[in-house]
Tab-separated table of C-alpha atoms and ligand atoms in Angstrom:
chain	number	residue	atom	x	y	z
A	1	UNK	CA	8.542	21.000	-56.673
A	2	UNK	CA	5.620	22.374	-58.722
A	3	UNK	CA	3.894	19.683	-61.707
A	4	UNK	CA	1.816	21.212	-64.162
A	5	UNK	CA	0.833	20.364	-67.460
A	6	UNK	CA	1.397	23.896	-70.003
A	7	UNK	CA	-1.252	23.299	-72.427
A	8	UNK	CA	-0.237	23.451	-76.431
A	9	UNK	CA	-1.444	23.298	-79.871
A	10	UNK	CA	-5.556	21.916	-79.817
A	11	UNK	CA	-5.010	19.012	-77.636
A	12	UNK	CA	-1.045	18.268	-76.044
A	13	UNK	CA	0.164	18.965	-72.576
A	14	UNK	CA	3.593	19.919	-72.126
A	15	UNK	CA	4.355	18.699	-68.323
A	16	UNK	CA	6.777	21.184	-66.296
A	17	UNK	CA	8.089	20.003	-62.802
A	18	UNK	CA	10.159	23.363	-61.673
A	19	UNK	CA	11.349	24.181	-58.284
A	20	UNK	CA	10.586	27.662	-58.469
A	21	UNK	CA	13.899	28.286	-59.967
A	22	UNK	CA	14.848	25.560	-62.419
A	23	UNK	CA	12.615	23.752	-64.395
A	24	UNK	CA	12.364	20.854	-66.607
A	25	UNK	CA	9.949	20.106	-69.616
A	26	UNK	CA	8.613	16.676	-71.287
A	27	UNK	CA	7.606	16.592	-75.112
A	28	UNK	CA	7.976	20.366	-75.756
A	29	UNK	CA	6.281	20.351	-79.326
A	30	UNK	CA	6.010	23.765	-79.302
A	31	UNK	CA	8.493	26.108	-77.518
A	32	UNK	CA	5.983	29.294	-76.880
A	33	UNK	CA	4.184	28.199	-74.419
A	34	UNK	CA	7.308	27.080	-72.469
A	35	UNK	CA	8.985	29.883	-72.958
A	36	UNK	CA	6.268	32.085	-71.561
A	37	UNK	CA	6.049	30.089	-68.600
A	38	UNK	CA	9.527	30.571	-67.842
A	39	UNK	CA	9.222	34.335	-68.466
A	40	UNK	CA	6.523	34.551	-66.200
A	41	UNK	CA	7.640	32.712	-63.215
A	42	UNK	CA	11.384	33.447	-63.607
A	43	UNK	CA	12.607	30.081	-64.055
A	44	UNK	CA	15.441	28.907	-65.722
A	45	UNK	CA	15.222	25.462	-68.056
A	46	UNK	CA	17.582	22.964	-67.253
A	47	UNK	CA	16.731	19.728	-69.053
A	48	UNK	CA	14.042	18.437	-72.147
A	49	UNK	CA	12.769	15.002	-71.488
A	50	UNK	CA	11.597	13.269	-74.525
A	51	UNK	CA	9.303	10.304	-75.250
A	52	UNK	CA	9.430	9.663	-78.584
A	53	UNK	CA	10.092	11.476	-81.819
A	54	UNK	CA	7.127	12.863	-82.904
A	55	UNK	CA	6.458	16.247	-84.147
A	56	UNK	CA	4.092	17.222	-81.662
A	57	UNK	CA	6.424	16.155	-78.717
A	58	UNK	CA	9.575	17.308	-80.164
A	59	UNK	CA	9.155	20.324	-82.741
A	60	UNK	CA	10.253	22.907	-79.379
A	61	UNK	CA	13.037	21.224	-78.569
A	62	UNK	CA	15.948	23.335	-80.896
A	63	UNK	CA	14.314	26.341	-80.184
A	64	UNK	CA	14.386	25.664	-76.499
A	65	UNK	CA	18.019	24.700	-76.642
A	66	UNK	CA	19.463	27.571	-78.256
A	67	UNK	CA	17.774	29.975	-76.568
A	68	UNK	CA	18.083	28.176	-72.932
A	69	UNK	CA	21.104	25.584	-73.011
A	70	UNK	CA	18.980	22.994	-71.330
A	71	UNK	CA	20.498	19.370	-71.515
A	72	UNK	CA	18.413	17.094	-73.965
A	73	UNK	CA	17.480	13.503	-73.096
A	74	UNK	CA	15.342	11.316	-75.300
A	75	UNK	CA	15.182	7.208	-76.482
A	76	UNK	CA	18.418	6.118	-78.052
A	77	UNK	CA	16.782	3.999	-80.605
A	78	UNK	CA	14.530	7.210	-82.529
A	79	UNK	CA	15.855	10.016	-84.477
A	80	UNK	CA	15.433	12.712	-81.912
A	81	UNK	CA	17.334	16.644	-82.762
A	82	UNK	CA	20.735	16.603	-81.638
A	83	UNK	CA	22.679	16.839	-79.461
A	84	UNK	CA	20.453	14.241	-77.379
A	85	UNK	CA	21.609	12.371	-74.454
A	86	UNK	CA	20.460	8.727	-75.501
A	87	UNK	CA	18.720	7.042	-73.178
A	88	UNK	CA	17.504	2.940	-72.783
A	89	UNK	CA	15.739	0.963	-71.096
A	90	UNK	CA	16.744	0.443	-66.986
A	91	UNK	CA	18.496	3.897	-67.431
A	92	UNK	CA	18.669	6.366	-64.436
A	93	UNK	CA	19.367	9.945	-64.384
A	94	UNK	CA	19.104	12.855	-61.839
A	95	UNK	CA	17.797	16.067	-63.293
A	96	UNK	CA	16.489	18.725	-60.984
A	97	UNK	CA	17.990	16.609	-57.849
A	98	UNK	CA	15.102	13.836	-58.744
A	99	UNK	CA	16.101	10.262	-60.100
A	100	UNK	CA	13.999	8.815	-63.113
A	101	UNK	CA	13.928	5.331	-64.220
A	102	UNK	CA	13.903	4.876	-67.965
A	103	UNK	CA	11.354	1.792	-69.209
A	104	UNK	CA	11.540	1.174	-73.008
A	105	UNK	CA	7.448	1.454	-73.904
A	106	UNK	CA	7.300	0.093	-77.534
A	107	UNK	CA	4.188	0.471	-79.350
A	108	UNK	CA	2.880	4.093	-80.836
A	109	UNK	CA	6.605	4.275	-82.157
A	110	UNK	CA	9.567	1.662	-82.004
A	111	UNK	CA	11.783	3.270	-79.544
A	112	UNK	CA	9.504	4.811	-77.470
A	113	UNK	CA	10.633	5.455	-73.909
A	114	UNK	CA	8.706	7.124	-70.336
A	115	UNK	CA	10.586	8.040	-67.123
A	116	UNK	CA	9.142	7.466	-64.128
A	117	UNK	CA	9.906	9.108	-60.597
A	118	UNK	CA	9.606	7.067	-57.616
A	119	UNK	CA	10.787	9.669	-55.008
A	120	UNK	CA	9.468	12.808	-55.613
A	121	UNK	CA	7.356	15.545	-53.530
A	122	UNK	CA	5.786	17.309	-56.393
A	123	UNK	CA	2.016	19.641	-55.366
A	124	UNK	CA	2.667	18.998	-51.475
A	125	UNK	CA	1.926	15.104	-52.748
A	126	UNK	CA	5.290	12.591	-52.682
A	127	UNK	CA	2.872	9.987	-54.926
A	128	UNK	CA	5.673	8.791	-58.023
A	129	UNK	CA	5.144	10.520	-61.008
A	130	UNK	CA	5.115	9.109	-64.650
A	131	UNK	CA	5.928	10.530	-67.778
A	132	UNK	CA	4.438	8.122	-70.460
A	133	UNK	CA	3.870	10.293	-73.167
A	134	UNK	CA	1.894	8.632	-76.167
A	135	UNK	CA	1.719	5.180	-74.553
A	136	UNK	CA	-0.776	5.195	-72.146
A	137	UNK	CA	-3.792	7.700	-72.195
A	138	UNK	CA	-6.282	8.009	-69.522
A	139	UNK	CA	-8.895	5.417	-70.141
A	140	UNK	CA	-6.990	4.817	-73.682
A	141	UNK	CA	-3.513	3.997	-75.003
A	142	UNK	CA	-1.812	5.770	-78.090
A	143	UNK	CA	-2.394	4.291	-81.778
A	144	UNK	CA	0.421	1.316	-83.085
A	145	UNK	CA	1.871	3.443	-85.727
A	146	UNK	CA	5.100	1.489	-85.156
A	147	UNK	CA	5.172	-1.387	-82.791
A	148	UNK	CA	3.218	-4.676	-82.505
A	149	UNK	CA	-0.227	-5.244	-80.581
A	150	UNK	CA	2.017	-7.883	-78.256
A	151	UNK	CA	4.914	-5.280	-77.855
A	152	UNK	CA	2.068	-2.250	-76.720
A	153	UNK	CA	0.253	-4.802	-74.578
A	154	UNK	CA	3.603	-5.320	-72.761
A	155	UNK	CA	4.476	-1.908	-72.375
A	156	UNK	CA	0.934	-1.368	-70.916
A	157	UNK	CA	1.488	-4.433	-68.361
A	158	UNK	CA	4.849	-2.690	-67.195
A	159	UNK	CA	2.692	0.829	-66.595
A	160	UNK	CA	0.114	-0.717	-65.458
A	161	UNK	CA	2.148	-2.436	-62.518
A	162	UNK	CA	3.483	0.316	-61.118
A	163	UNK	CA	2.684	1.555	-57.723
A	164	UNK	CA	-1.262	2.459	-57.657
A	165	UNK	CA	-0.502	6.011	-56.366
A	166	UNK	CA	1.699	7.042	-59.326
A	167	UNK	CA	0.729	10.332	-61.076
A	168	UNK	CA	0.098	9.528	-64.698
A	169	UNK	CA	1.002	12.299	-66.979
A	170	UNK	CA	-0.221	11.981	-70.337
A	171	UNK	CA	0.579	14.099	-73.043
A	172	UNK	CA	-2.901	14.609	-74.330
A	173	UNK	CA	-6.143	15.557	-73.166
A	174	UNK	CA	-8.058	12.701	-75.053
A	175	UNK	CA	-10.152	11.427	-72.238
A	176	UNK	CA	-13.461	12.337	-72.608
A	177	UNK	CA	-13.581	10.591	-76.078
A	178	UNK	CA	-11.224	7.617	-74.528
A	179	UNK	CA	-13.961	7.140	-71.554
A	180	UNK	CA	-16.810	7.356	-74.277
A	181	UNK	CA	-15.358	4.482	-76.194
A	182	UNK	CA	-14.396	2.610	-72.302
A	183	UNK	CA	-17.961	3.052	-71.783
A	184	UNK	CA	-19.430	1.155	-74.994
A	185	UNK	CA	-16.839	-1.514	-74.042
A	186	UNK	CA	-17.563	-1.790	-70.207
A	187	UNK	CA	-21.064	-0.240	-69.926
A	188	UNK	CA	-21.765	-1.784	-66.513
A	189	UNK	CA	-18.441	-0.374	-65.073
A	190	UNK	CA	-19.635	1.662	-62.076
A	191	UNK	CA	-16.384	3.825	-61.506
A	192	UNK	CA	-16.380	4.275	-64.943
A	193	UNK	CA	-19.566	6.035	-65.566
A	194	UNK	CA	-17.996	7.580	-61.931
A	195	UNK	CA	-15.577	9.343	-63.439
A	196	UNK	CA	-17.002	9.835	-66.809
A	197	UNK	CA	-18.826	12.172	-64.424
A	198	UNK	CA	-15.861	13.788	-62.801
A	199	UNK	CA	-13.954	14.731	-66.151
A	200	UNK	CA	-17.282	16.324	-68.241
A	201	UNK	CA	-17.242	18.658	-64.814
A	202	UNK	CA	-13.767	19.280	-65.295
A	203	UNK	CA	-13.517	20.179	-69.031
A	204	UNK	CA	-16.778	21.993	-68.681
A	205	UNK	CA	-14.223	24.336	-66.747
A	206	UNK	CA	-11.429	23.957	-69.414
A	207	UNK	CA	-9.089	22.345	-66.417
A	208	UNK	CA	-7.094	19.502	-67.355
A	209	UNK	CA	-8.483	15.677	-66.232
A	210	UNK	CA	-4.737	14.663	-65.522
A	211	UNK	CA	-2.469	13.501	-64.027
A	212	UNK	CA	-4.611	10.468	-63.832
A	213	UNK	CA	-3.298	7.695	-61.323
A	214	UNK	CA	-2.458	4.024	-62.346
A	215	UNK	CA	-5.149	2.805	-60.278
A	216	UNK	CA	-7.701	4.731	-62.033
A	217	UNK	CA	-6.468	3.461	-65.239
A	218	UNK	CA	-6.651	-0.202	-63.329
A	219	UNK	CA	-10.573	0.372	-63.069
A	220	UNK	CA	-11.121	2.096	-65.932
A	221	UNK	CA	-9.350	2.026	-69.154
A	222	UNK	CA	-10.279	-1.140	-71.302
A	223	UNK	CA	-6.722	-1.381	-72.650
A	224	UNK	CA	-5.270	-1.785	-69.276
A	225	UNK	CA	-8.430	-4.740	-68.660
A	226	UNK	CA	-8.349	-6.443	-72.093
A	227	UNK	CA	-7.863	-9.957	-70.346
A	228	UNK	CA	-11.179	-9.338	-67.865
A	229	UNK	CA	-14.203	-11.322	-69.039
A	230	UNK	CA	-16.268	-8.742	-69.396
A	231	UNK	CA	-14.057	-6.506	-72.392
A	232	UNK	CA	-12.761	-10.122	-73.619
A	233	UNK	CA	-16.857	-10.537	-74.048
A	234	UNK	CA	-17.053	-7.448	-75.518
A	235	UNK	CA	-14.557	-7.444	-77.983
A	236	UNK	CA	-15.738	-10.960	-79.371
A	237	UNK	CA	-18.886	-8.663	-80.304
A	238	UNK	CA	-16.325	-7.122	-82.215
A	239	UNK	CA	-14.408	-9.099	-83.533
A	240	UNK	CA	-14.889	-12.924	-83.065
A	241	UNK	CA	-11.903	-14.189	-84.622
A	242	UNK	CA	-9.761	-12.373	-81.918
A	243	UNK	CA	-8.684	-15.033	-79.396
A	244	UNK	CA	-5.450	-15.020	-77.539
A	245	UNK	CA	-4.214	-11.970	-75.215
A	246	UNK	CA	-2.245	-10.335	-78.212
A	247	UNK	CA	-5.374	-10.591	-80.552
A	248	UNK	CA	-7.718	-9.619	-78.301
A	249	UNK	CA	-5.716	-6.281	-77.526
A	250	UNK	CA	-5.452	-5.793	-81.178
A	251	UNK	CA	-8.854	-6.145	-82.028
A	252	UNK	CA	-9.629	-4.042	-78.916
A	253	UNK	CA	-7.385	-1.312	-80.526
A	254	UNK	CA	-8.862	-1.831	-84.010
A	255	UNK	CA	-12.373	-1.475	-82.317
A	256	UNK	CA	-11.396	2.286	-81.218
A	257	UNK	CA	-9.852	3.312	-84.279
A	258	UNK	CA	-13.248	3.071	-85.803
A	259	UNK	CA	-15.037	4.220	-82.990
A	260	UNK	CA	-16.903	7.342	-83.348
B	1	ZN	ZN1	2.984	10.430	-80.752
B	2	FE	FE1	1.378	12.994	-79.505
């Protein structure tokens, strides 16, 4: 299988796994680049996976349909176009001959969902690969538009514990401004100025920083290390009213909102 991110409007990524006939998308928000891909290469789309309902992630997905009959899957508790296969938490399903596990990631929106491949040989690498759309960015996490600091915090905790080696594929390419903010947070984190590094050589090219891996996130992104002394420090600079887990993340998320 073949995992690449199709870039679309300023700033999304629309991931593709394909097996160099039949192909999957995530969070089509627009269907041109898709469908130029599949022109291209020849493929033919079998299934949309979707995160959450969003414009950006789901404004494709009719025009993929009709044209391509591909099977629609997206979280049974948002407003997704139908006909949708509804999907919840603990969910499985095969598409493409690989099984993903559905975890209910509440937080940017209500009924947010990501799907998450343990056993998978995608780019010659058999590392798991996550889909967690808006929920967790590299070195950031998507805004609370519709869920609770506690509820995101949680849904972070559940990411953040899965297997180190796991592909995380975000769908946007906000982390040279997340890192920026990671680094006025955690200035004395060493593999974050690292790879602060890494990613200003990459998008000096124009090539994508992702998939990121959930043990970089581990090291470097602040919302995935809001209990460690050092950001709990940090964001008492902040804010220093903030004191349990939940209120710390919060203020940690209010922090960046501002942050420019
Ligand atoms: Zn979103
Ligand atoms: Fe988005």
């Amino acid at each position: 299988m073949k995992l690449i991110p199709l870039p679309a409007f300023s700033d999304n990524y629309i991931w593709m796994l394909h097996d160099a006939r039949r192909a999957l998308v995530v969070d089509p928000g627009d269907a041109q680049p898709v469908f130029d891909f599949l022109q291209q290469s020849g493929l033919q789309l079998e299934a949309i996976l979707v995160t959450h309902h969003h414009a950006d992630h789901v404004g494709g997905v009719n025009a993929l349909r009709e044209r391509t009959g591909a099977r629609v899957w997206g979280p049974a508790r948002e407003r997704i176009p139908q006909p949708c296969s509804p999907l919840h938490q603990g969910d499985r399903i095969d598409v493409l001959g690989v099984g993903f596990d559905v975890f209910d990631v509440p937080g940017h929106t209500a009924g947010h969902i990501a799907y998450y491949a343990a056993d998978i040989t995608a780019n010659d690498d058999s590392a798991p690969v996550l889909f967690c759309g808006d929920t967790l960015f590299s070195g950031g996490c998507g805004r609370l538009f519709e869920g609770t600091p506690a509820q995101m915090l949680a849904s972070l905790d559940a990411l953040a514990a899965l297997p180190g080696a796991t592909r995380v594929c975000c769908t946007h390419e906000y982390t040279l401004s997340n890192l920026r903010f990671a680094q006025a947070v955690e200035p004395g984190n060493a593999d974050l100025a690292h790879h602060v590094a890494h990613c200003e050589a990459l998008r000096k090219r124009l090539a994508p920083t992702l998939p990121s891996s959930i043990e970089l996130e581990r090291r470097i992104n602040p919302f995935l290390r809001s209990r460690l002394p050092t950001v709990v420090r940090s964001v008492a600079q902040f804010d220093p009213s903030a004191h349990d887990e939940a209120g710390i993340f919060a203020a940690l998320r209010e922090w960046k909102n501002g942050f420019r």
